[in-house]
Amino acid sequence: MIICGLQKTTLLDYPGHVAATIFLGNCNFRCPFCHNKEVVSLSSQWLESNSISEDELFRFLQKRRGILDGVCITGGEPTVQQGLEDFIRRIREMGYQIKLDTNGYRPETINQLLNCQLLDYIAMDIKSSPARYPQVCGTAHLDIERIRASVSLIQSSGISYEFRTTVAREFQTEEDFREIGLWLSGSAAYYLQPYRDCETLSGRHFHPYTKEEMDAFVSLLQKFIPNSCLRGI
């Protein structure tokens, strides 16, 4: 596994749990607003200074048994990593609850992990309305049906889950959120989080909405997904 980082304790990444967050490298998207560019691009120089070995990670998890109760696996995009199933299984056998963050482009991997009962919580990023997905993901030949398949799998999984969107003026409009609301109607939870200006994968800078505008999007979404709310404001 390419392990690019470890946050040793978090009360935010895994709702209801004291957890550690593991950052796995590589991604199949190139979202222009991505702030984890080192984790996505995986330059050899950066990896030499920042990567963590599996042995080091599992020594840490062994020491924190009984202190931490969950592990969040994020990226990058975890589902592009070879050996993810065995990696999660090993963590789970140590007694940890598992939360997976994903962009949803590998529904076959998500399905396998769900069938093996290796996940306790899954969070999937919804980039924008289906028509705008290629633009927001930076992927010209994106197959939106793969995204739709993952949404359906997660909605029917029987485990805790959430959908979430990072919101910027360049990538979502009121009409986009209306379409997303129809698409995700009846889902357990949907969170909007504001884009925060930072150094991005594309080198470009984007623009957040105001708090009042974000509140209006949430009000619209609550007609379709009652548990829609803001996060990070």
mmCIF file of C-alpha atoms in Angstrom:
data_model
loop_
_atom_site.group_PDB
_atom_site.id
_atom_site.type_symbol
_atom_site.label_atom_id
_atom_site.label_comp_id
_atom_site.label_asym_id
_atom_site.label_seq_id
_atom_site.Cartn_x
_atom_site.Cartn_y
_atom_site.Cartn_z
ATOM 1 C CA MET A 1 0.000 0.000 0.000
ATOM 2 C CA ILE A 2 1.146 3.552 -0.700
ATOM 3 C CA ILE A 3 0.526 5.273 2.642
ATOM 4 C CA CYS A 4 1.069 9.004 2.266
ATOM 5 C CA GLY A 5 0.089 10.187 5.700
ATOM 6 C CA LEU A 6 -1.399 9.412 9.083
ATOM 7 C CA GLN A 7 -3.437 11.680 11.323
ATOM 8 C CA LYS A 8 -3.040 9.961 14.651
ATOM 9 C CA THR A 9 -6.195 11.275 16.292
ATOM 10 C CA THR A 10 -9.336 12.889 14.913
ATOM 11 C CA LEU A 11 -12.764 13.581 16.365
ATOM 12 C CA LEU A 12 -14.069 14.918 13.035
ATOM 13 C CA ASP A 13 -13.264 12.475 10.238
ATOM 14 C CA TYR A 14 -15.321 9.539 11.564
ATOM 15 C CA PRO A 15 -18.590 10.754 13.123
ATOM 16 C CA GLY A 16 -19.121 9.441 16.633
ATOM 17 C CA HIS A 17 -15.680 7.865 16.923
ATOM 18 C CA VAL A 18 -12.227 8.691 18.186
ATOM 19 C CA ALA A 19 -10.255 7.677 15.123
ATOM 20 C CA ALA A 20 -7.056 7.785 13.147
ATOM 21 C CA THR A 21 -7.069 8.810 9.492
ATOM 22 C CA ILE A 22 -4.901 7.022 6.939
ATOM 23 C CA PHE A 23 -4.154 8.797 3.645
ATOM 24 C CA LEU A 24 -3.598 6.411 0.732
ATOM 25 C CA GLY A 25 -1.887 7.678 -2.398
ATOM 26 C CA ASN A 26 -2.992 8.036 -6.007
ATOM 27 C CA CYS A 27 -6.345 8.999 -7.520
ATOM 28 C CA ASN A 28 -8.296 8.330 -10.709
ATOM 29 C CA PHE A 29 -9.667 11.905 -10.766
ATOM 30 C CA ARG A 30 -7.892 15.218 -11.285
ATOM 31 C CA CYS A 31 -10.291 17.625 -9.605
ATOM 32 C CA PRO A 32 -8.890 21.108 -10.240
ATOM 33 C CA PHE A 33 -9.737 22.280 -6.687
ATOM 34 C CA CYS A 34 -8.070 19.295 -4.965
ATOM 35 C CA HIS A 35 -5.880 20.380 -2.038
ATOM 36 C CA ASN A 36 -4.104 17.019 -1.640
ATOM 37 C CA LYS A 37 -1.981 17.371 -4.751
ATOM 38 C CA GLU A 38 1.041 15.560 -3.271
ATOM 39 C CA VAL A 39 -1.116 12.528 -2.425
ATOM 40 C CA VAL A 40 -2.540 12.522 -5.974
ATOM 41 C CA SER A 41 0.634 13.206 -7.960
ATOM 42 C CA LEU A 42 2.941 10.974 -5.875
ATOM 43 C CA SER A 43 6.274 12.492 -6.799
ATOM 44 C CA SER A 44 9.115 10.206 -5.770
ATOM 45 C CA GLN A 45 10.867 13.012 -3.914
ATOM 46 C CA TRP A 46 7.767 13.773 -1.828
ATOM 47 C CA LEU A 47 7.164 10.082 -1.102
ATOM 48 C CA GLU A 48 10.725 9.600 0.145
ATOM 49 C CA SER A 49 10.132 12.210 2.834
ATOM 50 C CA ASN A 50 6.484 11.593 3.689
ATOM 51 C CA SER A 51 5.378 8.010 3.038
ATOM 52 C CA ILE A 52 4.787 5.572 5.890
ATOM 53 C CA SER A 53 5.470 1.847 5.766
ATOM 54 C CA GLU A 54 2.757 -0.691 6.554
ATOM 55 C CA ASP A 55 4.893 -2.006 9.418
ATOM 56 C CA GLU A 56 5.076 1.457 10.980
ATOM 57 C CA LEU A 57 1.336 1.960 10.563
ATOM 58 C CA PHE A 58 0.379 -1.362 12.117
ATOM 59 C CA ARG A 59 2.757 -0.851 15.029
ATOM 60 C CA PHE A 60 0.954 2.427 15.706
ATOM 61 C CA LEU A 61 -2.494 0.837 15.452
ATOM 62 C CA GLN A 62 -1.458 -1.968 17.764
ATOM 63 C CA LYS A 63 -0.323 0.539 20.409
ATOM 64 C CA ARG A 64 -3.550 2.544 20.143
ATOM 65 C CA ARG A 65 -5.948 -0.367 20.589
ATOM 66 C CA GLY A 66 -8.394 0.532 23.319
ATOM 67 C CA ILE A 67 -7.715 4.247 22.834
ATOM 68 C CA LEU A 68 -8.916 4.654 19.255
ATOM 69 C CA ASP A 69 -12.064 2.879 18.164
ATOM 70 C CA GLY A 70 -12.131 3.730 14.467
ATOM 71 C CA VAL A 71 -9.973 4.180 11.400
ATOM 72 C CA CYS A 72 -10.852 6.434 8.478
ATOM 73 C CA ILE A 73 -9.275 5.429 5.184
ATOM 74 C CA THR A 74 -9.079 8.309 2.737
ATOM 75 C CA GLY A 75 -6.828 9.591 -0.034
ATOM 76 C CA GLY A 76 -6.307 10.264 -2.810
ATOM 77 C CA GLU A 77 -8.751 7.568 -3.783
ATOM 78 C CA PRO A 78 -8.396 4.398 -1.680
ATOM 79 C CA THR A 79 -10.197 2.102 -4.126
ATOM 80 C CA VAL A 80 -7.442 2.404 -6.757
ATOM 81 C CA GLN A 81 -4.934 0.756 -4.396
ATOM 82 C CA GLN A 82 -4.096 -2.885 -4.968
ATOM 83 C CA GLY A 83 -4.588 -4.957 -1.833
ATOM 84 C CA LEU A 84 -7.141 -2.645 -0.224
ATOM 85 C CA GLU A 85 -9.396 -5.510 0.867
ATOM 86 C CA ASP A 86 -6.614 -7.326 2.727
ATOM 87 C CA PHE A 87 -5.392 -4.046 4.196
ATOM 88 C CA ILE A 88 -8.827 -3.233 5.627
ATOM 89 C CA ARG A 89 -9.332 -6.796 6.808
ATOM 90 C CA ARG A 90 -6.106 -6.635 8.796
ATOM 91 C CA ILE A 91 -7.136 -3.362 10.462
ATOM 92 C CA ARG A 92 -10.612 -4.685 11.204
ATOM 93 C CA GLU A 93 -9.190 -7.827 12.798
ATOM 94 C CA MET A 94 -7.471 -5.533 15.301
ATOM 95 C CA GLY A 95 -10.924 -4.468 16.493
ATOM 96 C CA TYR A 96 -11.271 -1.159 14.696
ATOM 97 C CA GLN A 97 -14.413 0.198 13.046
ATOM 98 C CA ILE A 98 -13.726 1.189 9.419
ATOM 99 C CA LYS A 99 -14.850 4.295 7.540
ATOM 100 C CA LEU A 100 -14.016 4.561 3.838
ATOM 101 C CA ASP A 101 -13.909 7.834 1.902
ATOM 102 C CA THR A 102 -14.361 7.402 -1.843
ATOM 103 C CA ASN A 103 -15.169 9.240 -5.058
ATOM 104 C CA GLY A 104 -17.325 6.287 -6.137
ATOM 105 C CA TYR A 105 -15.643 5.522 -9.446
ATOM 106 C CA ARG A 106 -14.861 1.902 -8.534
ATOM 107 C CA PRO A 107 -18.301 0.431 -7.704
ATOM 108 C CA GLU A 108 -16.967 -3.103 -8.099
ATOM 109 C CA THR A 109 -14.482 -2.491 -5.279
ATOM 110 C CA ILE A 110 -17.115 -0.881 -3.067
ATOM 111 C CA ASN A 111 -19.447 -3.816 -3.713
ATOM 112 C CA GLN A 112 -16.753 -6.329 -2.792
ATOM 113 C CA LEU A 113 -15.928 -4.544 0.465
ATOM 114 C CA LEU A 114 -19.610 -4.345 1.369
ATOM 115 C CA ASN A 115 -20.206 -8.006 0.525
ATOM 116 C CA CYS A 116 -17.294 -8.971 2.777
ATOM 117 C CA GLN A 117 -18.757 -6.811 5.575
ATOM 118 C CA LEU A 118 -15.507 -4.877 5.911
ATOM 119 C CA LEU A 119 -17.005 -1.398 6.175
ATOM 120 C CA ASP A 120 -18.952 0.258 8.967
ATOM 121 C CA TYR A 121 -19.334 3.707 7.393
ATOM 122 C CA ILE A 122 -18.825 5.043 3.896
ATOM 123 C CA ALA A 123 -18.593 8.659 2.718
ATOM 124 C CA MET A 124 -18.861 9.341 -1.001
ATOM 125 C CA ASP A 125 -18.019 12.643 -2.653
ATOM 126 C CA ILE A 126 -20.644 13.986 -5.039
ATOM 127 C CA LYS A 127 -18.798 16.402 -7.294
ATOM 128 C CA SER A 128 -21.753 18.112 -8.990
ATOM 129 C CA SER A 129 -24.796 17.260 -11.086
ATOM 130 C CA PRO A 130 -24.206 14.363 -13.493
ATOM 131 C CA ALA A 131 -23.819 16.591 -16.566
ATOM 132 C CA ARG A 132 -20.978 18.564 -14.961
ATOM 133 C CA TYR A 133 -19.060 15.614 -13.534
ATOM 134 C CA PRO A 134 -16.312 15.468 -16.211
ATOM 135 C CA GLN A 135 -15.537 19.167 -15.732
ATOM 136 C CA VAL A 136 -15.415 18.995 -11.939
ATOM 137 C CA CYS A 137 -13.394 15.752 -11.889
ATOM 138 C CA GLY A 138 -10.935 16.881 -14.545
ATOM 139 C CA THR A 139 -11.631 13.618 -16.406
ATOM 140 C CA ALA A 140 -12.890 14.029 -19.981
ATOM 141 C CA HIS A 141 -14.025 10.433 -20.588
ATOM 142 C CA LEU A 142 -15.764 9.831 -17.285
ATOM 143 C CA ASP A 143 -18.500 7.171 -17.194
ATOM 144 C CA ILE A 144 -21.245 8.654 -15.005
ATOM 145 C CA GLU A 145 -22.948 5.267 -14.755
ATOM 146 C CA ARG A 146 -20.117 4.102 -12.501
ATOM 147 C CA ILE A 147 -20.915 6.972 -10.145
ATOM 148 C CA ARG A 148 -24.624 6.178 -10.257
ATOM 149 C CA ALA A 149 -23.904 2.521 -9.485
ATOM 150 C CA SER A 150 -21.904 3.440 -6.384
ATOM 151 C CA VAL A 151 -24.650 5.760 -5.144
ATOM 152 C CA SER A 152 -27.188 2.938 -5.440
ATOM 153 C CA LEU A 153 -24.883 0.445 -3.707
ATOM 154 C CA ILE A 154 -24.290 2.806 -0.811
ATOM 155 C CA GLN A 155 -27.955 3.736 -0.417
ATOM 156 C CA SER A 156 -28.908 0.069 -0.140
ATOM 157 C CA SER A 157 -25.850 -1.065 1.856
ATOM 158 C CA GLY A 158 -27.442 -1.207 5.288
ATOM 159 C CA ILE A 159 -24.456 0.556 6.876
ATOM 160 C CA SER A 160 -24.056 4.167 7.971
ATOM 161 C CA TYR A 161 -23.193 6.485 5.096
ATOM 162 C CA GLU A 162 -23.104 10.039 3.867
ATOM 163 C CA PHE A 163 -22.784 11.916 0.615
ATOM 164 C CA ARG A 164 -20.926 15.223 0.554
ATOM 165 C CA THR A 165 -19.963 18.000 -1.827
ATOM 166 C CA THR A 166 -17.212 20.604 -1.734
ATOM 167 C CA VAL A 167 -18.951 23.718 -3.034
ATOM 168 C CA ALA A 168 -17.419 26.455 -5.204
ATOM 169 C CA ARG A 169 -19.003 28.973 -7.571
ATOM 170 C CA GLU A 170 -17.205 27.509 -10.562
ATOM 171 C CA PHE A 171 -18.597 23.978 -10.079
ATOM 172 C CA GLN A 172 -22.145 24.035 -8.664
ATOM 173 C CA THR A 173 -25.209 26.233 -9.107
ATOM 174 C CA GLU A 174 -28.698 26.217 -7.610
ATOM 175 C CA GLU A 175 -29.893 24.139 -10.561
ATOM 176 C CA ASP A 176 -27.075 21.644 -10.013
ATOM 177 C CA PHE A 177 -28.212 21.176 -6.407
ATOM 178 C CA ARG A 178 -31.789 20.706 -7.529
ATOM 179 C CA GLU A 179 -30.620 17.907 -9.834
ATOM 180 C CA ILE A 180 -28.461 16.402 -7.086
ATOM 181 C CA GLY A 181 -31.417 16.505 -4.690
ATOM 182 C CA LEU A 182 -33.574 14.571 -7.143
ATOM 183 C CA TRP A 183 -30.759 12.105 -7.770
ATOM 184 C CA LEU A 184 -29.965 11.448 -4.098
ATOM 185 C CA SER A 185 -33.538 11.767 -2.850
ATOM 186 C CA GLY A 186 -34.178 9.812 0.348
ATOM 187 C CA SER A 187 -30.500 9.395 1.237
ATOM 188 C CA ALA A 188 -29.481 9.168 4.890
ATOM 189 C CA ALA A 189 -27.296 12.283 4.971
ATOM 190 C CA TYR A 190 -25.858 14.899 2.635
ATOM 191 C CA TYR A 191 -23.308 17.515 3.670
ATOM 192 C CA LEU A 192 -22.174 20.650 1.882
ATOM 193 C CA GLN A 193 -18.734 21.906 2.768
ATOM 194 C CA PRO A 194 -17.331 25.207 1.466
ATOM 195 C CA TYR A 195 -14.322 25.370 -0.807
ATOM 196 C CA ARG A 196 -11.442 26.977 1.047
ATOM 197 C CA ASP A 197 -8.849 28.781 -0.999
ATOM 198 C CA CYS A 198 -5.497 26.986 -0.913
ATOM 199 C CA GLU A 199 -2.808 25.643 -3.191
ATOM 200 C CA THR A 200 -4.646 23.340 -5.578
ATOM 201 C CA LEU A 201 -3.773 20.520 -7.950
ATOM 202 C CA SER A 202 -4.495 22.745 -10.958
ATOM 203 C CA GLY A 203 -2.704 25.782 -9.541
ATOM 204 C CA ARG A 204 -5.918 27.772 -9.963
ATOM 205 C CA HIS A 205 -7.934 29.609 -7.337
ATOM 206 C CA PHE A 206 -11.693 29.297 -7.021
ATOM 207 C CA HIS A 207 -14.430 31.135 -5.154
ATOM 208 C CA PRO A 208 -16.645 30.033 -2.258
ATOM 209 C CA TYR A 209 -20.279 30.967 -1.805
ATOM 210 C CA THR A 210 -21.394 33.097 1.127
ATOM 211 C CA LYS A 211 -22.910 31.505 4.238
ATOM 212 C CA GLU A 212 -26.326 32.819 3.198
ATOM 213 C CA GLU A 213 -26.028 31.267 -0.256
ATOM 214 C CA MET A 214 -24.923 27.951 1.243
ATOM 215 C CA ASP A 215 -27.914 28.042 3.600
ATOM 216 C CA ALA A 216 -30.197 28.504 0.601
ATOM 217 C CA PHE A 217 -28.710 25.433 -1.097
ATOM 218 C CA VAL A 218 -29.316 23.403 2.055
ATOM 219 C CA SER A 219 -32.929 24.555 2.254
ATOM 220 C CA LEU A 220 -33.423 23.445 -1.330
ATOM 221 C CA LEU A 221 -31.811 20.069 -0.704
ATOM 222 C CA GLN A 222 -33.820 19.375 2.443
ATOM 223 C CA LYS A 223 -36.926 18.998 0.278
ATOM 224 C CA PHE A 224 -35.311 15.841 -1.118
ATOM 225 C CA ILE A 225 -32.900 14.800 1.638
ATOM 226 C CA PRO A 226 -34.162 15.988 5.041
ATOM 227 C CA ASN A 227 -30.782 15.377 6.689
ATOM 228 C CA SER A 228 -28.928 17.895 4.540
ATOM 229 C CA CYS A 229 -26.720 20.403 6.337
ATOM 230 C CA LEU A 230 -23.566 22.473 6.234
ATOM 231 C CA ARG A 231 -20.240 21.229 7.494
ATOM 232 C CA GLY A 232 -17.146 23.289 8.187
ATOM 233 C CA ILE A 233 -18.885 26.649 8.598
#
